[in-house]
Short mmCIF file of N, CA, C and O in Angstrom, two decimals:
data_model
loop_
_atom_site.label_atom_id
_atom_site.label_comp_id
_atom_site.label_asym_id
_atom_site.label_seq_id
_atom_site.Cartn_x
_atom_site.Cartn_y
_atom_site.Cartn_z
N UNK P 211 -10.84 6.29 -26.14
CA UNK P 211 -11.55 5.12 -25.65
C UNK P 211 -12.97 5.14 -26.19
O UNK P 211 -13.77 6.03 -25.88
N UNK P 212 -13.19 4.36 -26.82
CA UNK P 212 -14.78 3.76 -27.21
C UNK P 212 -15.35 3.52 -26.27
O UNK P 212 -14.90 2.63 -25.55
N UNK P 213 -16.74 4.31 -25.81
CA UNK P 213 -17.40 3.98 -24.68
C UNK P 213 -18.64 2.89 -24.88
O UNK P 213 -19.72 2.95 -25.47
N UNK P 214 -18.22 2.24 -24.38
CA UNK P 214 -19.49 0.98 -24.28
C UNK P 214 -21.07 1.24 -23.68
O UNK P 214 -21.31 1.96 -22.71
N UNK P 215 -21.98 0.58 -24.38
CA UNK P 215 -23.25 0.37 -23.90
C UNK P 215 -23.19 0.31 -22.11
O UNK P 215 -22.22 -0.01 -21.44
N UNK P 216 -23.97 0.55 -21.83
CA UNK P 216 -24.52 0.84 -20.42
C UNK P 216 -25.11 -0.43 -20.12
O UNK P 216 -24.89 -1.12 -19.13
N UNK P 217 -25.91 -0.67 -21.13
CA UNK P 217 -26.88 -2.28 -21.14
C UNK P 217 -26.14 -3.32 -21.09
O UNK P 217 -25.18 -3.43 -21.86
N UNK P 218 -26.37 -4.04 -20.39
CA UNK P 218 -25.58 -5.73 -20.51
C UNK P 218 -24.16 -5.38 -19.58
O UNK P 218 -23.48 -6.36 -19.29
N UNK P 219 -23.79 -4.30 -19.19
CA UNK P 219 -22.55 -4.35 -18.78
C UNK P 219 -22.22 -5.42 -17.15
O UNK P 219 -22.99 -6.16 -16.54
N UNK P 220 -21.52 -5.24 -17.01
CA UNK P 220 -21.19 -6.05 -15.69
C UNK P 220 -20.12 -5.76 -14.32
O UNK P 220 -19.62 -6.38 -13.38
N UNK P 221 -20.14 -4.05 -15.03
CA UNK P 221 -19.04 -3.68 -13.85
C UNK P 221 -20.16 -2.89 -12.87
O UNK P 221 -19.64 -2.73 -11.77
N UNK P 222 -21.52 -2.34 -12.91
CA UNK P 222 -21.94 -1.77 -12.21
C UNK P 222 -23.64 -1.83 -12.80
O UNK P 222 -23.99 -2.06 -13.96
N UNK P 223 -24.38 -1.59 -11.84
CA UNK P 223 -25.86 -1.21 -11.86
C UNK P 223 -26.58 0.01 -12.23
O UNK P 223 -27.68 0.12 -12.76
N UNK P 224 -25.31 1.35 -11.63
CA UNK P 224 -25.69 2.40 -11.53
C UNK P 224 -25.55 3.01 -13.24
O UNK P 224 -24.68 2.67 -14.04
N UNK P 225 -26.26 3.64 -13.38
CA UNK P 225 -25.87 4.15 -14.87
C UNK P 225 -24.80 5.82 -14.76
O UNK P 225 -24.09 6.26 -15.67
N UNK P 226 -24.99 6.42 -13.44
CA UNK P 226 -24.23 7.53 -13.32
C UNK P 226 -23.07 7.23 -13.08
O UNK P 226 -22.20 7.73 -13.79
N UNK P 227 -22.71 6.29 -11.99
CA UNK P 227 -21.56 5.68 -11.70
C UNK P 227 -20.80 5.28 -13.07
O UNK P 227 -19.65 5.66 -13.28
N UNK P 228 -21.45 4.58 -13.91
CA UNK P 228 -21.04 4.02 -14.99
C UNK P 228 -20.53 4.86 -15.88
O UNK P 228 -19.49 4.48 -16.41
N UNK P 229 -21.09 6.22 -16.29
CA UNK P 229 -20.92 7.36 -17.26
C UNK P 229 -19.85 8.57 -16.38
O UNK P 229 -19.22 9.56 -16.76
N UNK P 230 -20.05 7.77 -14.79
CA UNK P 230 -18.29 8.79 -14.28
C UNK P 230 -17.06 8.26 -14.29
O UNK P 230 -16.02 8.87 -14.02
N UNK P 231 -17.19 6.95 -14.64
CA UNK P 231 -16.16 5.76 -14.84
C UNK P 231 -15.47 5.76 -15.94
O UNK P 231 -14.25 5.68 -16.09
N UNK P 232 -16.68 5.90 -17.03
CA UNK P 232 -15.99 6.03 -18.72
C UNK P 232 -15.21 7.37 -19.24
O UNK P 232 -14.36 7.48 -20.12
N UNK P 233 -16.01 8.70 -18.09
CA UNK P 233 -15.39 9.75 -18.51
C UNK P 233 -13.88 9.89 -17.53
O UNK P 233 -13.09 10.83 -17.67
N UNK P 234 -13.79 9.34 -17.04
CA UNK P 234 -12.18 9.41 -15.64
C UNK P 234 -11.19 9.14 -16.57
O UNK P 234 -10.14 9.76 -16.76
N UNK P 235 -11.96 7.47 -17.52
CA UNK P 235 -10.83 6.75 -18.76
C UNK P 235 -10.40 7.46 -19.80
O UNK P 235 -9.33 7.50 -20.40
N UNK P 236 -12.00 8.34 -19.97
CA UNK P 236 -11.36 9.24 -21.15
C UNK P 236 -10.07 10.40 -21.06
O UNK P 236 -9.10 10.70 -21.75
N UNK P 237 -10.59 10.77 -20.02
CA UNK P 237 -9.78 11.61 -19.40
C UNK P 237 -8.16 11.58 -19.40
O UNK P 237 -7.30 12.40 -19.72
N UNK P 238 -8.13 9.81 -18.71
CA UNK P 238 -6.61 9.41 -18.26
C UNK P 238 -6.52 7.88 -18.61
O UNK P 238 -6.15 7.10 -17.73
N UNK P 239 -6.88 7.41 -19.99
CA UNK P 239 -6.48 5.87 -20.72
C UNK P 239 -5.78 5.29 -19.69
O UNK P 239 -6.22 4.25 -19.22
N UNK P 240 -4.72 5.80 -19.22
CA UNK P 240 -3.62 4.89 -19.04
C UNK P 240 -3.99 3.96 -17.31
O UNK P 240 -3.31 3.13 -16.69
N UNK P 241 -5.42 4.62 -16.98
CA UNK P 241 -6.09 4.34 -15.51
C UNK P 241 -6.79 2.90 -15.77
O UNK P 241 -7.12 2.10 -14.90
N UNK P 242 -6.95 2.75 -17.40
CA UNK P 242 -7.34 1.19 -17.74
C UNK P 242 -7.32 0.57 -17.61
O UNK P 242 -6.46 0.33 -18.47
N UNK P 243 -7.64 -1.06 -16.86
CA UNK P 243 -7.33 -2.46 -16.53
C UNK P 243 -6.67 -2.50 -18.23
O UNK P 243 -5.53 -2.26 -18.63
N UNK P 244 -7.95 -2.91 -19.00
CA UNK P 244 -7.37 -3.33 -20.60
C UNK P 244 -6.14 -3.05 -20.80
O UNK P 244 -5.54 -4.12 -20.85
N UNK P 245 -5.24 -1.95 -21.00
CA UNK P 245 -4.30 -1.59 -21.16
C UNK P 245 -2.91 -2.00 -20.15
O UNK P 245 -1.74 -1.69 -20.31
N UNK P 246 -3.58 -2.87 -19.03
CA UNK P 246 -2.38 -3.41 -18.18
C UNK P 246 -1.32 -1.79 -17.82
O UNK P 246 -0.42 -2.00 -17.02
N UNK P 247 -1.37 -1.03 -18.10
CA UNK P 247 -0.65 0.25 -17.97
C UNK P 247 -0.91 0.56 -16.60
O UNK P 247 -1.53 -0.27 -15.94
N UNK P 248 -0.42 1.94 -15.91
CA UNK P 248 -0.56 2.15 -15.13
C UNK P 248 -1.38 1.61 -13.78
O UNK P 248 -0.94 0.52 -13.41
N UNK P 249 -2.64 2.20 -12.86
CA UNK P 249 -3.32 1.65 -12.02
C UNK P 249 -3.53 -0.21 -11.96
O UNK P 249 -3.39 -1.19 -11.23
N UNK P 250 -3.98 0.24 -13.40
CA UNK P 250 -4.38 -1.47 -14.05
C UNK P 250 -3.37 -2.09 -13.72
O UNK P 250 -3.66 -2.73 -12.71
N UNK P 251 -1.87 -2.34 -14.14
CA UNK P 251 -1.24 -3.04 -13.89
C UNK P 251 -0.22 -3.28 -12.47
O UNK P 251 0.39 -4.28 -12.11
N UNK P 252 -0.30 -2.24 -12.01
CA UNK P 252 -0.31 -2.69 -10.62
C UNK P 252 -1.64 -3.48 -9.78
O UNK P 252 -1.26 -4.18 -8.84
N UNK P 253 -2.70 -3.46 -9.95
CA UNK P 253 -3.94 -4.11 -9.61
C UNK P 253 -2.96 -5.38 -10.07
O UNK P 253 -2.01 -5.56 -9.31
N UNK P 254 -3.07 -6.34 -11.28
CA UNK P 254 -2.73 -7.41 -12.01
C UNK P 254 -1.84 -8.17 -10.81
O UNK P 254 -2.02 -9.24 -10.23
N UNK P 255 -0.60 -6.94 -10.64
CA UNK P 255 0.31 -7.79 -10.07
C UNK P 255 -0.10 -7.84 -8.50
O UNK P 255 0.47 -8.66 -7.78
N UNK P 256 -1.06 -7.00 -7.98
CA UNK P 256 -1.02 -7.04 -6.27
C UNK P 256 -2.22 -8.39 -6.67
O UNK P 256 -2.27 -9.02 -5.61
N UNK P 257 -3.08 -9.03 -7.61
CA UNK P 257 -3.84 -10.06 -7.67
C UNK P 257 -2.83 -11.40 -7.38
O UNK P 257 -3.09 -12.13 -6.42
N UNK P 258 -1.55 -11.72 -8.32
CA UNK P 258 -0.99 -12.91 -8.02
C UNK P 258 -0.38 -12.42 -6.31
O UNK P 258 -0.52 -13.28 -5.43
N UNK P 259 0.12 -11.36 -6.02
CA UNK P 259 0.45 -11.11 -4.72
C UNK P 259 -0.46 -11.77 -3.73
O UNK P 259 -0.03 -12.48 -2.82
N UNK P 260 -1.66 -11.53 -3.89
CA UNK P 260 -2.65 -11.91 -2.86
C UNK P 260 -2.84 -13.10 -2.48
O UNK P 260 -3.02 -13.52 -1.34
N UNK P 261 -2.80 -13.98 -4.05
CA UNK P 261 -2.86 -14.82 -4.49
C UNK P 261 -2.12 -16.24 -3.49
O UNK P 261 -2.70 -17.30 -3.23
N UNK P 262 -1.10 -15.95 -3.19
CA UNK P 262 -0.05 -16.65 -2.74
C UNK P 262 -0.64 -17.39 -1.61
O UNK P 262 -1.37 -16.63 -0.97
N UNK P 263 -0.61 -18.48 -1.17
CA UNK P 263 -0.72 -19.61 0.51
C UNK P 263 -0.09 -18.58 1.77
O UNK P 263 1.03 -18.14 2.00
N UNK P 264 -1.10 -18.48 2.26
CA UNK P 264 -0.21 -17.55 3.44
C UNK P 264 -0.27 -16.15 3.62
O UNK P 264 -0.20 -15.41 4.60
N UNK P 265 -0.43 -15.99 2.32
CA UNK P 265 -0.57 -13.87 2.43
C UNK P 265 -1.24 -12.96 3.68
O UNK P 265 -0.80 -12.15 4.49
N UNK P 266 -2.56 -13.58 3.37
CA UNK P 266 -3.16 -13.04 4.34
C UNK P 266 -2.48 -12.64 5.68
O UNK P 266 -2.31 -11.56 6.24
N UNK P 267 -2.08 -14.15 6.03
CA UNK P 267 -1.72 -13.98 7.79
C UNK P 267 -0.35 -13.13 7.94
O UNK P 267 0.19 -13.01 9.04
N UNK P 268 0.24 -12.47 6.60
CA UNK P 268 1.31 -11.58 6.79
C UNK P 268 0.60 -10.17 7.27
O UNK P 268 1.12 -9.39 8.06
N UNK P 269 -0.89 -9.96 6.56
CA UNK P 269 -1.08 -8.55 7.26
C UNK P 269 -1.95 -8.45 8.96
O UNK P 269 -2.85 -9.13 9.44
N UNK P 270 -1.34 -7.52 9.38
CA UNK P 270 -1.03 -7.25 10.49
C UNK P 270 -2.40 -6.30 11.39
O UNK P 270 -2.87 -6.26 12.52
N UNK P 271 -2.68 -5.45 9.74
CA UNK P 271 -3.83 -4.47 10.41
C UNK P 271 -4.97 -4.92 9.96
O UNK P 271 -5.25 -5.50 8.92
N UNK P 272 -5.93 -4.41 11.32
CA UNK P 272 -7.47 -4.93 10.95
C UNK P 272 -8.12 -4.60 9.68
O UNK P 272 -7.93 -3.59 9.02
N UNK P 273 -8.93 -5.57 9.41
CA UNK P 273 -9.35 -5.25 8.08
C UNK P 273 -10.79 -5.84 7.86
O UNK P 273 -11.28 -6.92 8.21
N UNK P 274 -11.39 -4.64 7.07
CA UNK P 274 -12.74 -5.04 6.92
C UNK P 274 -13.06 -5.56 5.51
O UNK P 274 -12.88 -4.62 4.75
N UNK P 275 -13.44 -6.56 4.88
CA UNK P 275 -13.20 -7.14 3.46
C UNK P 275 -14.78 -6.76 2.98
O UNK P 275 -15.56 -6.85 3.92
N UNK P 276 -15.19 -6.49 2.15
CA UNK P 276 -16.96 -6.47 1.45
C UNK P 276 -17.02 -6.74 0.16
O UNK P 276 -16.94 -5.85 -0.68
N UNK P 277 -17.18 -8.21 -0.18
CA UNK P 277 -17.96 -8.78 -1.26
C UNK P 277 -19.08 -8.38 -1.77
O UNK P 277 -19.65 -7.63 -0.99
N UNK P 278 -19.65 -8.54 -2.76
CA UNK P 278 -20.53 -8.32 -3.73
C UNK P 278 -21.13 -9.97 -3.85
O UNK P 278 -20.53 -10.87 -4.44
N UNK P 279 -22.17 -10.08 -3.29
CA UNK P 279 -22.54 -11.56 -3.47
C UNK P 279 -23.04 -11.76 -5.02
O UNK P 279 -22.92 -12.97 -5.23
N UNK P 280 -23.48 -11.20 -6.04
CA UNK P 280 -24.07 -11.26 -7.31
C UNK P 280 -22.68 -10.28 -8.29
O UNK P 280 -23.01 -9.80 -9.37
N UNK P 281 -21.58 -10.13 -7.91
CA UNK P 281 -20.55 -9.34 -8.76
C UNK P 281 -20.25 -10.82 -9.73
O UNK P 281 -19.94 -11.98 -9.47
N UNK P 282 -20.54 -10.01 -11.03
CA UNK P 282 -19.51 -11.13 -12.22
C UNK P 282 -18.24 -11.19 -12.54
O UNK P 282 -17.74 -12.17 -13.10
N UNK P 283 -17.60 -10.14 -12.20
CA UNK P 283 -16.29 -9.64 -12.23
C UNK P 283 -15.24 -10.49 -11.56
O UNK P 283 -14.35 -11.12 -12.13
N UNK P 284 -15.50 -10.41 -10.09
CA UNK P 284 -14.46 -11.40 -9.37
C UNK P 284 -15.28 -12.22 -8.41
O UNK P 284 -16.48 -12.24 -8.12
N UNK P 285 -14.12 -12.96 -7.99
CA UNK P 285 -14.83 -14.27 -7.59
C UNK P 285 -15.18 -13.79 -5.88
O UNK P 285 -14.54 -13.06 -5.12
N UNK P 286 -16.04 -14.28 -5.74
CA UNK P 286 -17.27 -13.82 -4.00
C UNK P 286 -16.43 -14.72 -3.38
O UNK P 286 -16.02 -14.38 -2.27
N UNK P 287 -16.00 -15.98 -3.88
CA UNK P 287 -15.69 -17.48 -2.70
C UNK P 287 -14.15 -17.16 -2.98
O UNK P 287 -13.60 -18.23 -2.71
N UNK P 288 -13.42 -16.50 -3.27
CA UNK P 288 -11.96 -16.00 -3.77
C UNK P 288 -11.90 -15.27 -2.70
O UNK P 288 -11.38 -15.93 -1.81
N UNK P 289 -12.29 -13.84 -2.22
CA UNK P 289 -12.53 -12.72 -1.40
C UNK P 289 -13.12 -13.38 -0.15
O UNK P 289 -12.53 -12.97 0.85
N UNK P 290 -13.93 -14.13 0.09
CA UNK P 290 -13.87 -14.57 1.26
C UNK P 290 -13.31 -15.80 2.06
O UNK P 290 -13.68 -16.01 3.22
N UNK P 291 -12.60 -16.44 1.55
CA UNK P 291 -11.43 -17.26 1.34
C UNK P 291 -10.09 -16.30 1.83
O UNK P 291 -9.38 -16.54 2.80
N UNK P 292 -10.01 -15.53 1.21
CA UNK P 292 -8.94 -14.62 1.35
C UNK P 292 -8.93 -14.03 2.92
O UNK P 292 -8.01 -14.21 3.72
N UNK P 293 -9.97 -13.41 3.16
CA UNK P 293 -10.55 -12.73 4.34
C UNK P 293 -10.73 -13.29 5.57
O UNK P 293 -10.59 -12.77 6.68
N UNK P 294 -11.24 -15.00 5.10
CA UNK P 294 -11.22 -15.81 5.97
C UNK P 294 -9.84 -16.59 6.75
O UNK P 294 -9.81 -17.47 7.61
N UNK P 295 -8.87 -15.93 6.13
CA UNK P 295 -7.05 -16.20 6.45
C UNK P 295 -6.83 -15.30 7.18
O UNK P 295 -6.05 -15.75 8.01
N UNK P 296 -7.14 -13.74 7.52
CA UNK P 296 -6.95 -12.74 8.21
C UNK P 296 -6.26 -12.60 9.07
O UNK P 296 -6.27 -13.79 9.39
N UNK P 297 -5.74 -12.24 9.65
CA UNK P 297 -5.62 -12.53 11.39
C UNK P 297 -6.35 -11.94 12.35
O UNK P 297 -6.94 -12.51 13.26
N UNK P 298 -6.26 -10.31 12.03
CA UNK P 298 -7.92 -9.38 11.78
C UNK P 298 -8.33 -8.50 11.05
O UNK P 298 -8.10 -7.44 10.47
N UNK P 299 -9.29 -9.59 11.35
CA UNK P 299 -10.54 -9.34 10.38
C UNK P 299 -11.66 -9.57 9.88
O UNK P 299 -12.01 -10.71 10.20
N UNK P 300 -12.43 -9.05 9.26
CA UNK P 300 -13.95 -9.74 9.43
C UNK P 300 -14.40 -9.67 7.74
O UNK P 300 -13.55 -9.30 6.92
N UNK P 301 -15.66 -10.02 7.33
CA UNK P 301 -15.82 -10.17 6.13
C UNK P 301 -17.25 -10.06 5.79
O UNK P 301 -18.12 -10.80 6.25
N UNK P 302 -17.45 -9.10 4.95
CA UNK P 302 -18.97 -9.37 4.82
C UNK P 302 -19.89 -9.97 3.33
O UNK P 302 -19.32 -10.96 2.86
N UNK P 303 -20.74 -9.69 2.80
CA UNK P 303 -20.92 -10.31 1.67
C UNK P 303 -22.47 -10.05 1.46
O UNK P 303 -23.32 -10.49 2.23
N UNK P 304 -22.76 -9.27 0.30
CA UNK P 304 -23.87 -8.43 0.30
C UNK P 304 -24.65 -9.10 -0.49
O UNK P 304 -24.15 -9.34 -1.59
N UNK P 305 -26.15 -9.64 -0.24
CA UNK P 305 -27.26 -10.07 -0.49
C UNK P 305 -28.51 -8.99 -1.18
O UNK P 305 -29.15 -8.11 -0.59
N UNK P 306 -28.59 -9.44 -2.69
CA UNK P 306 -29.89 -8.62 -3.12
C UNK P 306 -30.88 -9.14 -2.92
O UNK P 306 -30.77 -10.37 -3.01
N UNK P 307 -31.81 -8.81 -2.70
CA UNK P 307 -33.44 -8.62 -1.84
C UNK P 307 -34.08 -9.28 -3.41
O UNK P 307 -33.93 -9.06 -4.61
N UNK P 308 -34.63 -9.94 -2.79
CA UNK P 308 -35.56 -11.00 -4.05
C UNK P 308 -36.66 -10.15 -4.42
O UNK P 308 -37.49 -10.54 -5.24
#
């Protein structure tokens, strides 16, 4: 795996976090979203799972949901939409300080 710039990225802020992330991939490729393989592609498919009218109110146990209000990755109004179907559950959604 070619490790990418730190700068401009969009999965994280932290730069340590970031350099324990790239070395996990190096480690074990197949833990890759890109590659749809392993972890990754179960993620893919539990996304259209979630996805579905109704899901939500199938689960049963309480649940605490936490958005990223400034994440580029996935959608903030997706996740709390989702959360907001619950049956329980609550939802939060994290605000950076100006």
């Amino acid at each position: 795996m070619q490790q990418r710039p730190f700068i401009g990225n969009l999965l994280t802020s932290d730069p340590v976090r970031y350099a324990r992330n790239v070395a996990v991939l190096e480690a074990e490729p197949s833990l890759s979203i890109a590659g749809h393989g392993g972890v990754g592609g179960l993620r893919f498919r539990m996304i259209g799972t979630m996805a579905e009218p109704g899901y939500p109110t199938k689960i049963r146990q309480p649940m605490l949901v936490i958005a990223a209000a400034t994440d580029q990755i996935v959608s903030t109004e997706a996740i709390m939409k989702f959360a907001a179907g619950l049956r329980a559950g609550s939802h939060l959604s994290s605000r950076r300080a100006a």
